[in-house]
XYZ file of C-alpha atoms in Angstrom:
389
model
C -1.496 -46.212 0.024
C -4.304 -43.520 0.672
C -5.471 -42.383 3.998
C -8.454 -40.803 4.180
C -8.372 -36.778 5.086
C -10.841 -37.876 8.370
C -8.309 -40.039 9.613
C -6.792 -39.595 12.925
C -4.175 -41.437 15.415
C -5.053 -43.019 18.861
C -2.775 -44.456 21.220
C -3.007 -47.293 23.979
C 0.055 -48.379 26.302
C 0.509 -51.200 23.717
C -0.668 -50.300 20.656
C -1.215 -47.773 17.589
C -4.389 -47.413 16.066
C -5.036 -45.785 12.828
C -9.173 -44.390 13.193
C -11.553 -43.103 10.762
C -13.306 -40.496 12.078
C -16.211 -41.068 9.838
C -16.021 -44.773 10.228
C -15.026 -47.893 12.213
C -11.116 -48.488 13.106
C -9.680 -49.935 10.474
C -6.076 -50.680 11.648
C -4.029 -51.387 14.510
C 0.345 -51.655 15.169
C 1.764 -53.186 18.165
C 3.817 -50.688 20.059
C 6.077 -53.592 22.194
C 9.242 -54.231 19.359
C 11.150 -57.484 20.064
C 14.382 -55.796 18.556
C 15.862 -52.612 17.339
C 15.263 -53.563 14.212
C 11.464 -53.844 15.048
C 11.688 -50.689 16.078
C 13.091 -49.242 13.636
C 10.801 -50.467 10.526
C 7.748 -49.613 13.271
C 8.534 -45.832 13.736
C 9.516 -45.795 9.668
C 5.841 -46.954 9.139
C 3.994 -44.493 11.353
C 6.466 -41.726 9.876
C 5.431 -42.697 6.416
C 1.683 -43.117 7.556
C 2.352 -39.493 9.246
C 3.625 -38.166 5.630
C 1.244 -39.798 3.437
C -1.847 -38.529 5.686
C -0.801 -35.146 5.079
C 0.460 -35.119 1.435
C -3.044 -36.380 0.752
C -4.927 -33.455 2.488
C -3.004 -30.854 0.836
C -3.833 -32.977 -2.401
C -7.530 -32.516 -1.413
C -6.979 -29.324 -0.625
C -4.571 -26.926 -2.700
C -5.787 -24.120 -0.818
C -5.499 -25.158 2.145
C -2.188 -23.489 4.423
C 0.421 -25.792 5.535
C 1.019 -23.455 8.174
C 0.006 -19.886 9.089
C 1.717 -17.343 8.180
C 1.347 -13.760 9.032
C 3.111 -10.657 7.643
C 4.315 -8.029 9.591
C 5.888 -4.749 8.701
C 8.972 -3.540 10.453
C 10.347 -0.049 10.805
C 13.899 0.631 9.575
C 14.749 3.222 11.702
C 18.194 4.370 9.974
C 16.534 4.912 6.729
C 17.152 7.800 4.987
C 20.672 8.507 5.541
C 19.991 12.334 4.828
C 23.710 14.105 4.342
C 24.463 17.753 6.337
C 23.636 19.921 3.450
C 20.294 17.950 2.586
C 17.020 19.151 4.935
C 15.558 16.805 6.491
C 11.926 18.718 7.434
C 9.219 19.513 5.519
C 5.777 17.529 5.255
C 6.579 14.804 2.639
C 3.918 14.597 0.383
C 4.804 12.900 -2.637
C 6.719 9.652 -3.029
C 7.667 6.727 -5.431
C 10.325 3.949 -6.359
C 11.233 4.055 -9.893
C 12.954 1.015 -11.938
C 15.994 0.831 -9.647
C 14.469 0.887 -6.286
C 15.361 4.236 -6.045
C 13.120 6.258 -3.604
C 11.757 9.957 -4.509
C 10.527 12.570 -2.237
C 8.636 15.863 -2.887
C 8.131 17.924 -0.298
C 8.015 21.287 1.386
C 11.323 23.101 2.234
C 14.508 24.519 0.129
C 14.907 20.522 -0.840
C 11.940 19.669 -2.333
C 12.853 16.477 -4.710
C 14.773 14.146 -2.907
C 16.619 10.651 -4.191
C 18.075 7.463 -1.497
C 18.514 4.113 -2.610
C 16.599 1.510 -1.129
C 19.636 1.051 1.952
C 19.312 4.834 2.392
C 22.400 6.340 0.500
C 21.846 9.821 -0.885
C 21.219 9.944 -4.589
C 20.733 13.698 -5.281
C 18.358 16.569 -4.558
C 16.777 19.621 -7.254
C 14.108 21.768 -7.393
C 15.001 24.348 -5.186
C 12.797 27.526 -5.474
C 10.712 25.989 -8.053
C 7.672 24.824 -5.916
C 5.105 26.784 -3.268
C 2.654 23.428 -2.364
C 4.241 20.677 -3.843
C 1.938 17.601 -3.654
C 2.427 14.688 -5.168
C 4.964 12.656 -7.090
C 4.697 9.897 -10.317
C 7.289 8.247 -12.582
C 6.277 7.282 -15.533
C 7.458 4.263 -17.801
C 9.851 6.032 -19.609
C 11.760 7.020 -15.867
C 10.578 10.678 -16.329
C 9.320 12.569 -13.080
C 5.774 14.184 -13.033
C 5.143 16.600 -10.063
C 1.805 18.260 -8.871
C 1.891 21.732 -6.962
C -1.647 22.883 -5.745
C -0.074 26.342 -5.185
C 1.129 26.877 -8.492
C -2.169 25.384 -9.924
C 0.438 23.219 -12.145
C 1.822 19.444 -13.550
C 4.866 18.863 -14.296
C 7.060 16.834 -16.092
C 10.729 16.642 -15.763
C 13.799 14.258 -16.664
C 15.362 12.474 -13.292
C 18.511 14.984 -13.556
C 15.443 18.104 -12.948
C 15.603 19.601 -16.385
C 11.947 20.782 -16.786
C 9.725 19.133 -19.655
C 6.433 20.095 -19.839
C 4.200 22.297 -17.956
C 0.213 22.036 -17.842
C -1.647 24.139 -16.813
C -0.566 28.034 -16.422
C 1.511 28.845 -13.958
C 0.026 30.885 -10.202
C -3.218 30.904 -12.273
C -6.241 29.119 -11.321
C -9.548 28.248 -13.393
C -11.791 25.602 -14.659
C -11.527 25.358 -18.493
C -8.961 23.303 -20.725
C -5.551 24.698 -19.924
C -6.180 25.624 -16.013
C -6.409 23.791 -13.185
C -7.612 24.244 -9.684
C -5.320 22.828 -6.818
C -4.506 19.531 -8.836
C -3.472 17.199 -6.440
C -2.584 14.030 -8.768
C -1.905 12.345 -11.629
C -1.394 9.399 -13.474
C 0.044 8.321 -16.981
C -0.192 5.220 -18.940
C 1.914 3.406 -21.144
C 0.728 4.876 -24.099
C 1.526 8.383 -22.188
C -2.124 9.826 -22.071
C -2.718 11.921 -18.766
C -4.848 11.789 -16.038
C -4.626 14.568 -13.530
C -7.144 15.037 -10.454
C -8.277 18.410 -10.028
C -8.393 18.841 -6.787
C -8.944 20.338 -4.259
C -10.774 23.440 -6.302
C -13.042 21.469 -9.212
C -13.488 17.712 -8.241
C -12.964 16.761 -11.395
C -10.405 14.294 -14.040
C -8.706 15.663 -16.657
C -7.483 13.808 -19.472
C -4.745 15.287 -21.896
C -2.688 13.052 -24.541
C 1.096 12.696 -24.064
C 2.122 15.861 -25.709
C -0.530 17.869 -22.911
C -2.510 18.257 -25.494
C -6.780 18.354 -23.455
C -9.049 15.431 -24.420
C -11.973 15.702 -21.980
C -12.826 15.725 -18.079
C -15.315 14.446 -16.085
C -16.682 15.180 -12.153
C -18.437 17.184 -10.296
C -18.968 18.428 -6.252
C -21.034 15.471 -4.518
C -21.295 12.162 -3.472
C -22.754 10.090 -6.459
C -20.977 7.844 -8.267
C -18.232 9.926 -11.094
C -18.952 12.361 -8.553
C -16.436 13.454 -5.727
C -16.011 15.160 -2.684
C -11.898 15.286 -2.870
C -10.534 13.289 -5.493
C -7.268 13.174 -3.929
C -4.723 10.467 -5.362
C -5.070 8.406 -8.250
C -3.363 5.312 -10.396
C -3.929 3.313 -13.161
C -3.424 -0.373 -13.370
C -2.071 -2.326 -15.803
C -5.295 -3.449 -17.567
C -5.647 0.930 -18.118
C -8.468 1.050 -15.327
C -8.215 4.326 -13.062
C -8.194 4.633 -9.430
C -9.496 8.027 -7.707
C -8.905 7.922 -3.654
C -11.754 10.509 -3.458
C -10.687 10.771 0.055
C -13.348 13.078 2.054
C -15.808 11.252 1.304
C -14.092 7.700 2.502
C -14.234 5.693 -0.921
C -11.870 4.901 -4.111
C -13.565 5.047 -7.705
C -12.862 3.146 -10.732
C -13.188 4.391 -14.105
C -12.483 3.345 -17.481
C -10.348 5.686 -19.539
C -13.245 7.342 -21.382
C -14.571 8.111 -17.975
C -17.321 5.701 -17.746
C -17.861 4.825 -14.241
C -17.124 1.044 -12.856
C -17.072 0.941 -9.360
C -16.542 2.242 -6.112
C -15.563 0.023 -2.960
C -16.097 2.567 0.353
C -16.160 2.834 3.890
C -12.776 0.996 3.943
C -10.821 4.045 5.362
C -9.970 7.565 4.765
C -7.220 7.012 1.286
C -4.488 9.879 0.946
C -2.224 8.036 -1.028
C -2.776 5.320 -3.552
C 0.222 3.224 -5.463
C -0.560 0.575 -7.728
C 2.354 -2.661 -8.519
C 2.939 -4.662 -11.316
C 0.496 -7.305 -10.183
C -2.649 -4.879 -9.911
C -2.481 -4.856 -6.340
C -3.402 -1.337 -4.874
C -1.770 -0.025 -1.393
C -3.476 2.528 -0.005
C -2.614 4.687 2.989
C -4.714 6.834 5.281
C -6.833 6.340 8.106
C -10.278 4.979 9.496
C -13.442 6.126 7.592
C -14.396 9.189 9.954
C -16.259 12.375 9.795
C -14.075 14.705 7.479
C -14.814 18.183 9.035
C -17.948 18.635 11.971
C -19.301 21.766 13.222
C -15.945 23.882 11.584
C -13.272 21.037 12.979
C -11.481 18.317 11.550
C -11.172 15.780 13.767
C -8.342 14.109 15.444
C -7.079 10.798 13.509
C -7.568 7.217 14.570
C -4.704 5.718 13.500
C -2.689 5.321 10.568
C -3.121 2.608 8.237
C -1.686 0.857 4.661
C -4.160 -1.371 3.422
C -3.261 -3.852 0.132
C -6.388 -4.705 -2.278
C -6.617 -6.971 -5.383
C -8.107 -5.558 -8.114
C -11.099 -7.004 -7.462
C -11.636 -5.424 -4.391
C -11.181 -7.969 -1.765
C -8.488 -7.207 1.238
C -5.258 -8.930 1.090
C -3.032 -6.905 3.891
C -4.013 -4.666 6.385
C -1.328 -2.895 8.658
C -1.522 -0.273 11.550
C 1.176 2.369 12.033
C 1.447 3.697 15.519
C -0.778 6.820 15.847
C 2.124 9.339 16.874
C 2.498 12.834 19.151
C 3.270 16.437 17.521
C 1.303 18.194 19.852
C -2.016 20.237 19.294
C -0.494 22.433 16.560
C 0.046 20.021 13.071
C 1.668 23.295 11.926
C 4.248 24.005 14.201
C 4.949 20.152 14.963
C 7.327 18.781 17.869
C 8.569 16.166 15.369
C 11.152 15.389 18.131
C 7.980 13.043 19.823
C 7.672 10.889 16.770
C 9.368 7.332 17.652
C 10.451 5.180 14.863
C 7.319 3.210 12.856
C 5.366 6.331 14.020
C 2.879 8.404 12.081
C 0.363 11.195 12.033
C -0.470 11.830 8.704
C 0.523 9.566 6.020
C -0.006 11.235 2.601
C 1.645 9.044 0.125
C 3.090 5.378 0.127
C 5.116 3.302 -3.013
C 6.807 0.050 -2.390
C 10.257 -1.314 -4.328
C 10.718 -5.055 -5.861
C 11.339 -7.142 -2.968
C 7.909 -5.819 -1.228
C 9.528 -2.954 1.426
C 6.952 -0.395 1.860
C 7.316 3.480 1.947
C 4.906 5.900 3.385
C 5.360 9.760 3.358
C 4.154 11.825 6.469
C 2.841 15.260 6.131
C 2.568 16.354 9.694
C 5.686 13.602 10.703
C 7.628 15.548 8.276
C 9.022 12.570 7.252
C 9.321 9.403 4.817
C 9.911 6.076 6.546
C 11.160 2.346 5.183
C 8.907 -0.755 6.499
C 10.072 -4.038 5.649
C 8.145 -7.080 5.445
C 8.646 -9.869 7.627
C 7.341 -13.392 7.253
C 6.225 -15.165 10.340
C 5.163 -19.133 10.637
C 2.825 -19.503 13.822
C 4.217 -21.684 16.331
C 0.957 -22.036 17.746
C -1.346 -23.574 15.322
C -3.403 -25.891 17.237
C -7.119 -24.657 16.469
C -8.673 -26.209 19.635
C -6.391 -23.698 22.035
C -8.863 -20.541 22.133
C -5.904 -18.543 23.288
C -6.256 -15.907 26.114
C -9.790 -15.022 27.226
């Protein structure tokens, strides 16, 4: 039996009838049993009339939700677990999960690289003394750790214990030609282990080196065209090889091939800081609402703080605010002690593990925080109930 998706139920005192909304009534049950067992094969049929109704518009319709659902992101406020001799401030810059749901920090203070698990246990810490501005943090495929620092004008690659790798770039020395940099801020390395650095804050430009550091070409310049930038900022590659540059003061992410050609740009989404990329091509992104960057010789005052989840196509798939938090007027001499849990005031970096919890690092919070996704059916789904007015 098939019961047309425009079907609907009507009842009388003594009867059930089954109505086409497109048609006439085309059947009607007698609600007065004689006997329990009347009953009984009575409410089995409307049950199975109930089921079958259904089963057939989600037939129709694939697509179509059985129920709402909604996801929500909750703060776990005991996450880290940092141990006595571990600091716990500094603005936290850098951050990813590598292939155990491990979760690395870099940031400012005398313990710049920082390990927990994904419950918040202490892993280890290194790099002390090695770093002035450190900025950003990568893992690559092979579990070694790449590190930016805009003060040192440097990338680096190291093993996960902290034995140092590979430098590019030369070291407190800033310039524009094939073995400087300029404030890098990012960078990003495929499978293949080519490298793709964003430099930075003092050229506005991508440079590509092979795996041994070895320079291939870059591309960019100061402005607001497309392969143009005003900050390129963050950036990720996917697993199809296409680049992502959060070319964050002027409110947009670009997409580039590897060879630099330009693809696309998708803007005036919000402010990105931090970009992360997962094995599914989705990109998180964290920042804030598109805004003026700097007016008449201020920057402003954020909006909020959001994490925003985009296919690779471009279209929106999660959208999440974080509490806009307190430090006071001075973001460099912060009264972190206002900050509640799920609070921020500058996110800077975000990464997320295998079962979907998402990290964010906070520059001015001085801290990295642990939200956890949580999956919520609407109880309310009648669509004629406008809800409060």
């Amino acid at each position: 039996m098939s019961v047309p998706r425009s079907c609907s139920f009507r009842t009388t005192e003594s009867a059930l009838i089954l109505i086409d909304e497109k048609g006439p009534s085309f059947a009607m049950f007698q609600l007065r049993p004689r006997t329990g067992l009347h009953f009984f094969f009575l409410s089995t049929f409307i049950l199975y009339l109930a089921v079958v109704s259904q089963s057939e518009l989600f037939a129709q319709n694939p697509g179509f939700a059985k129920e709402p659902v909604i996801v929500e992101y909750d703060v776990d406020p005991a996450w880290p677990h940092y141990p006595e001799h571990v600091s716990k401030k500094g603005w936290v810059s850098g951050l990813a999960v590598d292939d155990q749901d491990q979760v690395w920090f870099f940031k400012k203070g005398p313990d710049p690289v920082q390990v927990y698990t994904a419950d918040g246990k202490f892993v280890r810490t290194w790099g002390k003394d090695n770093f002035v501005n450190p900025h950003q943090l990568r893992i690559d495929h092979a579990g070694n750790i790449w590190v930016t620092d805009f003060g040192l004008h440097i990338v680096q690659k190291y093993t996960p214990e902290g034995k140092l790798l590979m430098t590019l770039g030369v070291r407190g020395e800033k310039g524009q030609d094939e073995t400087h940099f300029n404030m890098p801020t990012d960078m990003a390395i495929t499978r293949s282990g080519d490298i793709f650095v964003t430099d930075g804050y003092g050229n506005r430009r991508i440079v590509h080196l092979d795996k041994n550091g070895k320079f291939i070409k870059a591309w960019g310049e100061y402005g607001s065209q497309p392969g143009q930038f005003i900050l390129p900022h963050a950036i990720v590659v996917d697993s199809q090889g296409k680049l992502y540059v959060a070319d964050r003061n002027s409110g947009r992410i670009q997409i580039f091939d590897q060879k630099g050609q330009f693809l696309d740009q998708w803007s005036g989404l919000l402010m990105p800081w931090g970009l992360s990329v997962t094995a599914d091509d989705d990109l998180w992104i964290c920042g804030s609402s598109p805004h003026w960057w700097k007016r008449h010789g201020k920057y402003p005052e954020y909006k909020d703080q959001l994490f925003l989840k985009l296919a690779n196509d471009g279209h929106v798939k999660s959208l999440w605010t974080i509490p806009l938090g307190d430090i006071g007027e001075d973001k460099n001499n912060p009264k972190v002690s206002r900050l509640k849990p799920g609070e921020a005031v500058g996110v800077h970096c975000i990464a997320q593990d295998s079962k979907g919890n998402v990290y964010v690092g906070d520059i001015y919070g001085e801290r990295a925080q642990k939200f956890i996704p949580i999956t919520k059916r609407s109880e309310e789904a009648d669509s004629t109930d406008p809800g409060p007015q």
